[in-house]
Tab-separated table of C-alpha atoms in Angstrom:
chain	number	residue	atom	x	y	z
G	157	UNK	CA	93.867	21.577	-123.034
G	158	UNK	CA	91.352	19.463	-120.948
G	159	UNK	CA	91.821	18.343	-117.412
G	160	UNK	CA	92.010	14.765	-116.201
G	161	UNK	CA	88.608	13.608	-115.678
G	162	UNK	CA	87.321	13.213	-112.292
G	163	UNK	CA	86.896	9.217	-111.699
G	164	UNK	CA	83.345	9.031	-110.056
G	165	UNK	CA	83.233	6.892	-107.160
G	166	UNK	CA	80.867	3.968	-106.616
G	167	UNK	CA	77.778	4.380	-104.474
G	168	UNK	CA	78.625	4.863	-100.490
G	169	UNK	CA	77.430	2.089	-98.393
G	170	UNK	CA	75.304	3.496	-95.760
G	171	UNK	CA	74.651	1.463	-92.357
G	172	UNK	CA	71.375	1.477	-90.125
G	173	UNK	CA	72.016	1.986	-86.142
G	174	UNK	CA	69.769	2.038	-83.468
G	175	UNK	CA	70.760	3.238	-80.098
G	176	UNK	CA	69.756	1.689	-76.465
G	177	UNK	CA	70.020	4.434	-73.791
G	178	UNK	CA	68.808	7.970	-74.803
G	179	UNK	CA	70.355	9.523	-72.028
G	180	UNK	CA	73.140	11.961	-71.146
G	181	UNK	CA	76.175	10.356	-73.340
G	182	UNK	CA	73.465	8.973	-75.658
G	183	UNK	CA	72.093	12.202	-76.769
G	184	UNK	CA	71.617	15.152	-74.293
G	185	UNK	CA	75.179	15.987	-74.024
G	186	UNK	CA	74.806	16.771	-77.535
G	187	UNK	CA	73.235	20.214	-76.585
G	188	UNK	CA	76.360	21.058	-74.208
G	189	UNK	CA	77.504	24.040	-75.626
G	190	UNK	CA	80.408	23.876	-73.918
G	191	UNK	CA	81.555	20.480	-75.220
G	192	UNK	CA	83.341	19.888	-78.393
G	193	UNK	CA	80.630	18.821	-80.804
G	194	UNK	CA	79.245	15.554	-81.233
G	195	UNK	CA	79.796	14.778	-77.700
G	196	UNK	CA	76.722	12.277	-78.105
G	197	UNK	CA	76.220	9.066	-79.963
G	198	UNK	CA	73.898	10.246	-81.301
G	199	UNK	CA	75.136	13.377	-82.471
G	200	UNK	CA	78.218	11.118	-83.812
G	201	UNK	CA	76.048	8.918	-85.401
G	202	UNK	CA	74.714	11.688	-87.115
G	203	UNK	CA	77.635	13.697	-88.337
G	204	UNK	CA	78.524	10.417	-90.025
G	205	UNK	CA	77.282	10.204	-93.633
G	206	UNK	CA	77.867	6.323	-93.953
G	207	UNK	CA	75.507	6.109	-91.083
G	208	UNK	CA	71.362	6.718	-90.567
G	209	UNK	CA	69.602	6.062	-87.214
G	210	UNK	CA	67.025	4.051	-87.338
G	211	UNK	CA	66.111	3.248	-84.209
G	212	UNK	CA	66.203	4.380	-80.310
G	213	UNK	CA	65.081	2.749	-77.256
G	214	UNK	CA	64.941	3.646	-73.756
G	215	UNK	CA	62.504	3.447	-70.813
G	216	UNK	CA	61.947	6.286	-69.549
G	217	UNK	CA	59.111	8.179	-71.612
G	218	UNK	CA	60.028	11.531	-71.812
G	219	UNK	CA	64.150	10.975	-72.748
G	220	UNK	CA	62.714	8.607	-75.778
G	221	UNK	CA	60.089	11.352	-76.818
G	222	UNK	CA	62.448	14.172	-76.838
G	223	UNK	CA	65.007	12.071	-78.563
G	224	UNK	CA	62.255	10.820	-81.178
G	225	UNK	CA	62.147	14.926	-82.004
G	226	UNK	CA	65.513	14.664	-83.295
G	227	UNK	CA	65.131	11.314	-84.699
G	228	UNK	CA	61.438	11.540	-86.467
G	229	UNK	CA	62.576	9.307	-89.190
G	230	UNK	CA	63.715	6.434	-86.167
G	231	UNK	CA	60.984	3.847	-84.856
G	232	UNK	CA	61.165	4.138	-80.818
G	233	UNK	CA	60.999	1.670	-78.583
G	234	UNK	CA	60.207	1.465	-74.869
G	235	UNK	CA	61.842	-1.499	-74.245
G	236	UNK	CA	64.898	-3.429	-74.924
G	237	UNK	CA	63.318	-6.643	-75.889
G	238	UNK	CA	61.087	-4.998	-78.100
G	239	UNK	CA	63.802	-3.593	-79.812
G	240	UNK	CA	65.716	-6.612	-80.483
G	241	UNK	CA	62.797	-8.325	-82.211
G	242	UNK	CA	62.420	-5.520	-84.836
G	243	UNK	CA	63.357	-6.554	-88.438
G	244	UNK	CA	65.692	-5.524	-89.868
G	245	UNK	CA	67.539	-5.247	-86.674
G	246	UNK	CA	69.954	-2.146	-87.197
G	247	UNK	CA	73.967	-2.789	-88.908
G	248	UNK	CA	75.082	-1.030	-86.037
G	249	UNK	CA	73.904	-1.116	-82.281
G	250	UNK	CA	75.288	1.075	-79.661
G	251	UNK	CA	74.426	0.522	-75.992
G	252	UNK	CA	74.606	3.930	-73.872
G	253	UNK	CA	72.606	2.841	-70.709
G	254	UNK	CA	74.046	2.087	-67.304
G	255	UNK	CA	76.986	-0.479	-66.115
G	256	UNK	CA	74.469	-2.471	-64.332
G	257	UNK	CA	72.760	-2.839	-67.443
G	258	UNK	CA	75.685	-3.812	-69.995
G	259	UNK	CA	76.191	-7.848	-69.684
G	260	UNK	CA	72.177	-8.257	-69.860
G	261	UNK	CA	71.729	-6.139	-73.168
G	262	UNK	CA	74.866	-6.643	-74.503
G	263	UNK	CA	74.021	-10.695	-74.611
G	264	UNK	CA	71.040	-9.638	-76.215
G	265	UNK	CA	72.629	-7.690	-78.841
G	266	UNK	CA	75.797	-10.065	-79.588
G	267	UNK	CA	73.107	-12.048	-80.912
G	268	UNK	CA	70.931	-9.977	-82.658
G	269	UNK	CA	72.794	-10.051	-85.876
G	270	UNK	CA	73.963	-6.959	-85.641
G	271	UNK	CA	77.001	-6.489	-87.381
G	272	UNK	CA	79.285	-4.447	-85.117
G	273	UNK	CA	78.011	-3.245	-81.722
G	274	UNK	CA	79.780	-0.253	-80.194
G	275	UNK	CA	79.658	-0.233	-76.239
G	276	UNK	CA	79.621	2.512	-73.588
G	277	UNK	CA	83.007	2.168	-71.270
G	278	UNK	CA	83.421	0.724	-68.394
G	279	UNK	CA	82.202	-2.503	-70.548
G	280	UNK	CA	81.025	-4.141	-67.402
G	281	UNK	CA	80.455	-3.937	-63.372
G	282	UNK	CA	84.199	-5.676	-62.918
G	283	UNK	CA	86.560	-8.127	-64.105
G	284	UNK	CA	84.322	-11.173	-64.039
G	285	UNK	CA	81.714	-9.782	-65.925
G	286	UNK	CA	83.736	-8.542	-68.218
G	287	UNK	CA	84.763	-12.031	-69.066
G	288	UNK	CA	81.856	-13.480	-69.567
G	289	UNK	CA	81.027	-11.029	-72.041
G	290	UNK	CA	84.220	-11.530	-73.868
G	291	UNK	CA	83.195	-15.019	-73.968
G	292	UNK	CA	79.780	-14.004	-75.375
G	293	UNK	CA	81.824	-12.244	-78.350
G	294	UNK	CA	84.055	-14.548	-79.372
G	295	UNK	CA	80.618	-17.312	-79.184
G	296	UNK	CA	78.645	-14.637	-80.966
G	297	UNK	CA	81.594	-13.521	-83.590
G	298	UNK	CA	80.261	-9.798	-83.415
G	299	UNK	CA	82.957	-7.513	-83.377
G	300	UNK	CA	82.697	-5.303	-80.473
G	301	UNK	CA	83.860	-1.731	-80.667
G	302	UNK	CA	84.241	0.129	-77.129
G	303	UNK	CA	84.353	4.021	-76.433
G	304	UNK	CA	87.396	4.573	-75.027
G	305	UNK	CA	87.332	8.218	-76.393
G	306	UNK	CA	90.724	9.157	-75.989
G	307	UNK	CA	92.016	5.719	-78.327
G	308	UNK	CA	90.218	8.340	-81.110
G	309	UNK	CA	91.265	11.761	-79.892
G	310	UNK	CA	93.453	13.991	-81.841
G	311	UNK	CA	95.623	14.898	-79.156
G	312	UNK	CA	96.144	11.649	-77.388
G	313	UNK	CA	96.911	9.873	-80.962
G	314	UNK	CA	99.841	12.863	-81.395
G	315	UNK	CA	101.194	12.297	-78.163
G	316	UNK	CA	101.285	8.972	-78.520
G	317	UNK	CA	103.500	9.328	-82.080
G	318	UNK	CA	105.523	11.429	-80.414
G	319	UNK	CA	106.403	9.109	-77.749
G	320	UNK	CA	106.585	5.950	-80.599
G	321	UNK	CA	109.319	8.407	-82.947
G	322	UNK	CA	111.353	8.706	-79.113
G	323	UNK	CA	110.699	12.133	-78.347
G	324	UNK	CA	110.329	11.586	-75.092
G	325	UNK	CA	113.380	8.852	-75.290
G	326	UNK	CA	112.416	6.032	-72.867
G	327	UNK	CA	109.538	6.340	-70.717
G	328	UNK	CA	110.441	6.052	-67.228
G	329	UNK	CA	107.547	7.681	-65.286
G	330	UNK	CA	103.560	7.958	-65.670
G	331	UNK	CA	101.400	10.084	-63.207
G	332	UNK	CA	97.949	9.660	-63.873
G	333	UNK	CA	95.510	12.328	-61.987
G	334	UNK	CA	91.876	12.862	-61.247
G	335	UNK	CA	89.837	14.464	-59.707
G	336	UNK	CA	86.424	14.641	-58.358
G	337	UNK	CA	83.700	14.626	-55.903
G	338	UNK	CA	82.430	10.935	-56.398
G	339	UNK	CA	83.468	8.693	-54.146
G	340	UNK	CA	86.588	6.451	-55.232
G	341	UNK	CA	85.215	3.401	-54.408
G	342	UNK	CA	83.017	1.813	-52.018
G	343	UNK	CA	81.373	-1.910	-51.622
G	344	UNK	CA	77.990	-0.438	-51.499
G	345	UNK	CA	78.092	0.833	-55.021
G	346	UNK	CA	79.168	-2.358	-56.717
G	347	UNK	CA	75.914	-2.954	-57.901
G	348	UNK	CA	75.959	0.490	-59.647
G	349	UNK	CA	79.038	1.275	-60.400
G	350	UNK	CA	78.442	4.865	-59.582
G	351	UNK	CA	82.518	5.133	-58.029
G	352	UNK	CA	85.125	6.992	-60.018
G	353	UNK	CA	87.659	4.289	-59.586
G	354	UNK	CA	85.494	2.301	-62.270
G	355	UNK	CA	83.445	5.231	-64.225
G	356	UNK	CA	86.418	7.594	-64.604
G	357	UNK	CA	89.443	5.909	-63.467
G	358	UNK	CA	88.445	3.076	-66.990
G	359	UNK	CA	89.528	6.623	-69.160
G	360	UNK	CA	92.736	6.877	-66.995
G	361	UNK	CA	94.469	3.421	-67.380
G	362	UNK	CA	92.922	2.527	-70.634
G	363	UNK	CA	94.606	6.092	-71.704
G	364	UNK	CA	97.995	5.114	-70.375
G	365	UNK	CA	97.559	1.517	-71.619
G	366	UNK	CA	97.008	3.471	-75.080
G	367	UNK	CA	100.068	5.496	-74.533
G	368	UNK	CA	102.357	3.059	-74.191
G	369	UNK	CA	101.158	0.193	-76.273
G	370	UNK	CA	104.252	1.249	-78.944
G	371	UNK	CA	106.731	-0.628	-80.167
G	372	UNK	CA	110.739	0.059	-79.294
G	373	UNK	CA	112.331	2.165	-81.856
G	374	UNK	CA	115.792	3.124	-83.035
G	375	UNK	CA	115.625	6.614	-81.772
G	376	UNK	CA	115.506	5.226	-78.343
G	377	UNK	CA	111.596	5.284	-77.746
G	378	UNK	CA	111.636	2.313	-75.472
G	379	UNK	CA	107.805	2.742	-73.879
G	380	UNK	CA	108.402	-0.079	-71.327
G	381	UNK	CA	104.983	-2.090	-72.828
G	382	UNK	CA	101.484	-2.886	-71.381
G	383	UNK	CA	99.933	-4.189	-69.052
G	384	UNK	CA	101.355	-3.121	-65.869
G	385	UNK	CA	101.002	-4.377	-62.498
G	386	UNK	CA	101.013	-3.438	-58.420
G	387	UNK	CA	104.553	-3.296	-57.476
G	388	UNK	CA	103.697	-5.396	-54.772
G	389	UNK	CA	101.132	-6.655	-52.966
G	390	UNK	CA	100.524	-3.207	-50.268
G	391	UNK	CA	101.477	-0.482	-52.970
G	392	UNK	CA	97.588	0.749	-52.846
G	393	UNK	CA	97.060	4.049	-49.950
G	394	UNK	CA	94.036	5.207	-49.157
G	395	UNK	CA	91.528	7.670	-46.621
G	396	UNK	CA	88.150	6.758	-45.804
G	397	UNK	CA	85.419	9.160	-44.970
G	398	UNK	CA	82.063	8.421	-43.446
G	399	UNK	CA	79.604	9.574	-46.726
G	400	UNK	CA	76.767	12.022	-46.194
G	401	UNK	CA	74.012	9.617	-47.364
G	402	UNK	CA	75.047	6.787	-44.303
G	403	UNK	CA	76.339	3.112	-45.649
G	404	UNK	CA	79.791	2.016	-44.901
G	405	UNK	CA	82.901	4.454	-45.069
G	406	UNK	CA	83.830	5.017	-48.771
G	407	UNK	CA	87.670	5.787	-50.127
G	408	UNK	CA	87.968	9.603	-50.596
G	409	UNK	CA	91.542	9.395	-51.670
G	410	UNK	CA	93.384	6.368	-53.646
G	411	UNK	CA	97.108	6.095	-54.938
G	412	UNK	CA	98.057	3.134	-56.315
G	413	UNK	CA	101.623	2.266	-57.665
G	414	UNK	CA	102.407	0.152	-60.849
G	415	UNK	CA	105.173	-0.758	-62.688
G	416	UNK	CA	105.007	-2.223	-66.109
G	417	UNK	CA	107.140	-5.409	-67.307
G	418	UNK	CA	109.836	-2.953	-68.983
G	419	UNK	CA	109.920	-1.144	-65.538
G	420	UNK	CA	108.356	1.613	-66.074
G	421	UNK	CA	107.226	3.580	-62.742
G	422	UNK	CA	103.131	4.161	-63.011
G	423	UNK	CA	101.365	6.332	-60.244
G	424	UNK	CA	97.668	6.784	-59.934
G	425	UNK	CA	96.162	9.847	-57.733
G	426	UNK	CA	92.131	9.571	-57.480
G	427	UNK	CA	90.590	12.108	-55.141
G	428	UNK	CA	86.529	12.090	-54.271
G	429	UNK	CA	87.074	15.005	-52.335
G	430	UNK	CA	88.243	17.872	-54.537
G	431	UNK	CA	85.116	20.641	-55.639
G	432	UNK	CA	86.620	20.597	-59.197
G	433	UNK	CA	86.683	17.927	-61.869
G	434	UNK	CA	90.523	17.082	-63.401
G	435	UNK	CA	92.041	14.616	-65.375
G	436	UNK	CA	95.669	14.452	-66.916
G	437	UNK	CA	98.135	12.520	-67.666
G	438	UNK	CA	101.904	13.375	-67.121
G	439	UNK	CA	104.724	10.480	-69.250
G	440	UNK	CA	108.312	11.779	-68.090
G	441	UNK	CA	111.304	9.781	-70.416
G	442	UNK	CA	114.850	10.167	-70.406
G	443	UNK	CA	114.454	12.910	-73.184
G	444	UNK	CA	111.413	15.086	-72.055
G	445	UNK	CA	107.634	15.020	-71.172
G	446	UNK	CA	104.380	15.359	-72.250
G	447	UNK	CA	101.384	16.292	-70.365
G	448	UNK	CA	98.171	15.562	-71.296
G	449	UNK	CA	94.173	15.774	-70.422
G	450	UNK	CA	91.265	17.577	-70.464
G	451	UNK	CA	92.582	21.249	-71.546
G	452	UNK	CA	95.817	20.054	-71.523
G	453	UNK	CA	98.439	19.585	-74.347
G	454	UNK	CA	102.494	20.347	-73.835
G	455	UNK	CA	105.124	18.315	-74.660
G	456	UNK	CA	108.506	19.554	-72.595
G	457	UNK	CA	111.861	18.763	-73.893
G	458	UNK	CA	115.929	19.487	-72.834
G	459	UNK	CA	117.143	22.940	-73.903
G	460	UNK	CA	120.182	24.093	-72.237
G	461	UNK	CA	119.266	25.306	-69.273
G	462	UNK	CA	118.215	29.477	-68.450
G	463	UNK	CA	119.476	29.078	-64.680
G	464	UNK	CA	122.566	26.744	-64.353
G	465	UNK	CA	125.603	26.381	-66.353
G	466	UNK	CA	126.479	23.198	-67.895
G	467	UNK	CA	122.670	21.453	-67.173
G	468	UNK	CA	119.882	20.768	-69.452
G	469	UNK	CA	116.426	21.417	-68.360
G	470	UNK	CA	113.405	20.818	-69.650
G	471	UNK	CA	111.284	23.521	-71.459
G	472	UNK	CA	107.899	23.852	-73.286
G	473	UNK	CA	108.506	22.944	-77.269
G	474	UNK	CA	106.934	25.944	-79.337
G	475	UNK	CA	106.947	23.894	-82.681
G	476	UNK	CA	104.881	20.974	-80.622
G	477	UNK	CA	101.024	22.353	-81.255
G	478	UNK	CA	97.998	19.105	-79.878
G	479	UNK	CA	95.222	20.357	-82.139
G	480	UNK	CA	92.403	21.805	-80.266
G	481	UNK	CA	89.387	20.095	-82.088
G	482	UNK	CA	90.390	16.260	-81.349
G	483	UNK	CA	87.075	15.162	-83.271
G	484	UNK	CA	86.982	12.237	-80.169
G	485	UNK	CA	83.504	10.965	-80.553
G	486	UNK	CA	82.886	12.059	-84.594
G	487	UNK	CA	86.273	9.541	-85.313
G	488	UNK	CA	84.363	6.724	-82.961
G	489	UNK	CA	81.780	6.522	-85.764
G	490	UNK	CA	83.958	7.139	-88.093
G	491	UNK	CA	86.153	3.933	-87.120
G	492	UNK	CA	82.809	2.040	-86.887
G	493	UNK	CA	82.102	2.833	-90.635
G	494	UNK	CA	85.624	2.061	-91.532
G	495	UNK	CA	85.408	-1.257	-90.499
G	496	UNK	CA	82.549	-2.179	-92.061
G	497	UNK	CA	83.702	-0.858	-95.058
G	498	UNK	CA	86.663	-3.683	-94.595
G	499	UNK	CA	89.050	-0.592	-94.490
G	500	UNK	CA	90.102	-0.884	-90.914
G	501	UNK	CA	90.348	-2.329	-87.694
G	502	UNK	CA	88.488	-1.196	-84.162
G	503	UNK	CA	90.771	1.237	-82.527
G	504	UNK	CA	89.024	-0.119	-79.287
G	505	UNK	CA	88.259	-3.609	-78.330
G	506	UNK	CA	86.954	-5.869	-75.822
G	507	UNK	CA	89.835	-6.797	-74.820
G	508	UNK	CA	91.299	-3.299	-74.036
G	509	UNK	CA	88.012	-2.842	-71.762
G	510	UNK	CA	88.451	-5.920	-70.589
G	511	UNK	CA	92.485	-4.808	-69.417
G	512	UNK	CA	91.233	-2.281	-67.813
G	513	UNK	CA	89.121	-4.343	-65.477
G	514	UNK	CA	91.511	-6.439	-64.929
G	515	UNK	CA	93.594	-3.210	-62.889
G	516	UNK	CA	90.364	-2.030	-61.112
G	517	UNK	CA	90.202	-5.279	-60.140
G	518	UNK	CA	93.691	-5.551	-58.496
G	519	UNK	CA	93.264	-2.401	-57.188
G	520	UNK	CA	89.832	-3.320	-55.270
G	521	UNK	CA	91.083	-6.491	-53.994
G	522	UNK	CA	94.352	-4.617	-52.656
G	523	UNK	CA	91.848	-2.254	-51.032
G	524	UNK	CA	89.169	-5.162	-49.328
G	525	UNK	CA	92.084	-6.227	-47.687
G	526	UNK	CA	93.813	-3.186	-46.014
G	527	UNK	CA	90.357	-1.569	-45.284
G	528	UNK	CA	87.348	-3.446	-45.206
């Protein structure tokens, strides 16, 4: 008896990219050993077989020659206005370069005709350039795809089912935490951007805007909806510490309280003073918790309790597994190619980058105030 023949499929489309910035999230943490692999965009672009780099650009010499080892079949490019006159200009253009750098390239590239463009986080400096760049791409009508890694991570895209079925019941808490040794914020290093408030702390609220961007359900999943806002106009606390380099005194601790328009409670802890790096997430409902970052994946529900009679308390759930390859920058690509292929929509937009500007931004204007 003979089998069902296999239908063959049609030929796979495959999409040219070329990549501005050859640096560390561009392509040298793809030899991080310690990283789960790609942890590039390059490497991602790579492990994607829809995809083939083309091109690379940076300025600095030696990061474009060592990346041209990987890339021999890619034309390099020292600068960015060279690259945008090459023709074809590339399906696919991701910028990986500096926050000072993204509204000047990224006009460039809208404009290109390049058909998606995929853009490092934080998308701009602050709030007001982050508008005129969303302006740019609705002008420009080139979808804009951002990397908000956790939007594509295994184990945030769990936890957030789990809190859309109601496992959690409703939300009523958030505690967002991290950690570091770069200064929260300071006026001096607007220009740069190089304060965690905007480099890391763009992860932590676009994470919990993520998390509870879910619908009410039946079983009681009530997330208490996006975007959320200062409680009030002096719910921001922070310390200042004189830095080592000189310049004016810099926040070394920030906590910041929110509450969203379906009342959930929001807390943000951001230390520039702790020798360790640490970022989690902590969503406590009327049913249970979940607690999640970098290492971290529990979800904590009622059992009746080991050490009073008659009370519930809350204990790990052994049948809960987060997966420990989240494939976070491989399903970036992956969405990228999807799209294109007309089979999905960006998991990440401008206008999620663009939200979480918009809290920086209340939080720095809070802080100008009390402190400076």
């Amino acid at each position: 008896m003979h089998g069902k023949k296999k239908r063959k499929s049609g030929p796979r489309t495959i999409y040219t990219a070329g990549i501005i910035g050859t640096g560390r999230i561009g392509f040298s943490l793809g030899f991080d050993k310690k990283r789960e692999q790609p942890a590039s965009h390059t490497a991602a672009l790579q492990a994607e077989k829809r995809v083939r780099i083309v091109a690379g650009c940076d300025s600095d010499a030696k990061k474009l020659r060592q990346w041209g080892k990987y890339n021999p079949q890619a034309r390099l490019f020292s600068s960015a206005e060279d690259f945008f006159f090459q023709e074809p200009i590339p399906d696919i253009l991701v910028l990986a370069v500096n926050e000072s750098e993204h509204l000047r390239l990224a006009s460039e590239a809208l404009f290109s005709g390049a058909r998606l463009l995929i853009l490092e986080k934080p998308v701009a400096r602050n709030e007001e350039e982050g508008r005129v760049l969303r302006g740019l791409a609705v002008k420009s009508r080139t979808p804009v795809l951002v990397n908000h890694e956790r939007r594509f991570a295994r184990d945030y895209r769990l936890a957030q089912t789990l809190i859309r079925a109601g496992v959690l019941g409703d939300i009523q808490t958030v505690r967002g935490v991290l950690c570091s040794n770069l200064r929260v914020y300071t006026p001096d290093a607007e220009q740069t951007g190089a304060y965690s408030l905007l480099h890391d702390g763009t992860h932590l609220i676009d994470a919990i805007h993520f998390l509870l961007d879910a619908p009410e359900t039946g079983s009681g999943g009530k997330t208490g909806n996006t975007p959320f806002r200062l409680q009030n106009p002096e719910m921001v606390r922070c310390t200042l510490a004189k830095p080592e380099d000189g310049g004016a005194y810099a926040v070394s601790n920030l906590t910041a309280f929110f509450q969203t328009q379906g009342g959930t409670q929001i807390t943000l802890e951001i230390s520039g003073r702790s020798r360790f790096f640490d970022f989690q997430l902590e969503l406590t409902g009327t049913k249970g918790r979940i607690r999640i970052g970098n290492g971290v994946g529990a979800v904590y529900t009622g059992k009746e309790s080991r050490l009073y009679s008659g009370f519930i308390s809350l204990e790990k759930d052994p049948y809960i597994r987060f997966p420990k390859k989240t494939r976070y920058f491989r399903n970036v690509v992956k969405n990228a190619a999807d799209f294109l292929d007309g089979k999905h929509n960006l998991l990440s937009t401008l206008d999620d980058g663009l939200a979480a500007l918009e809290v920086i931004g209340e939080i720095k204007a809070e802080i100008l105030r009390q402190y400076y």
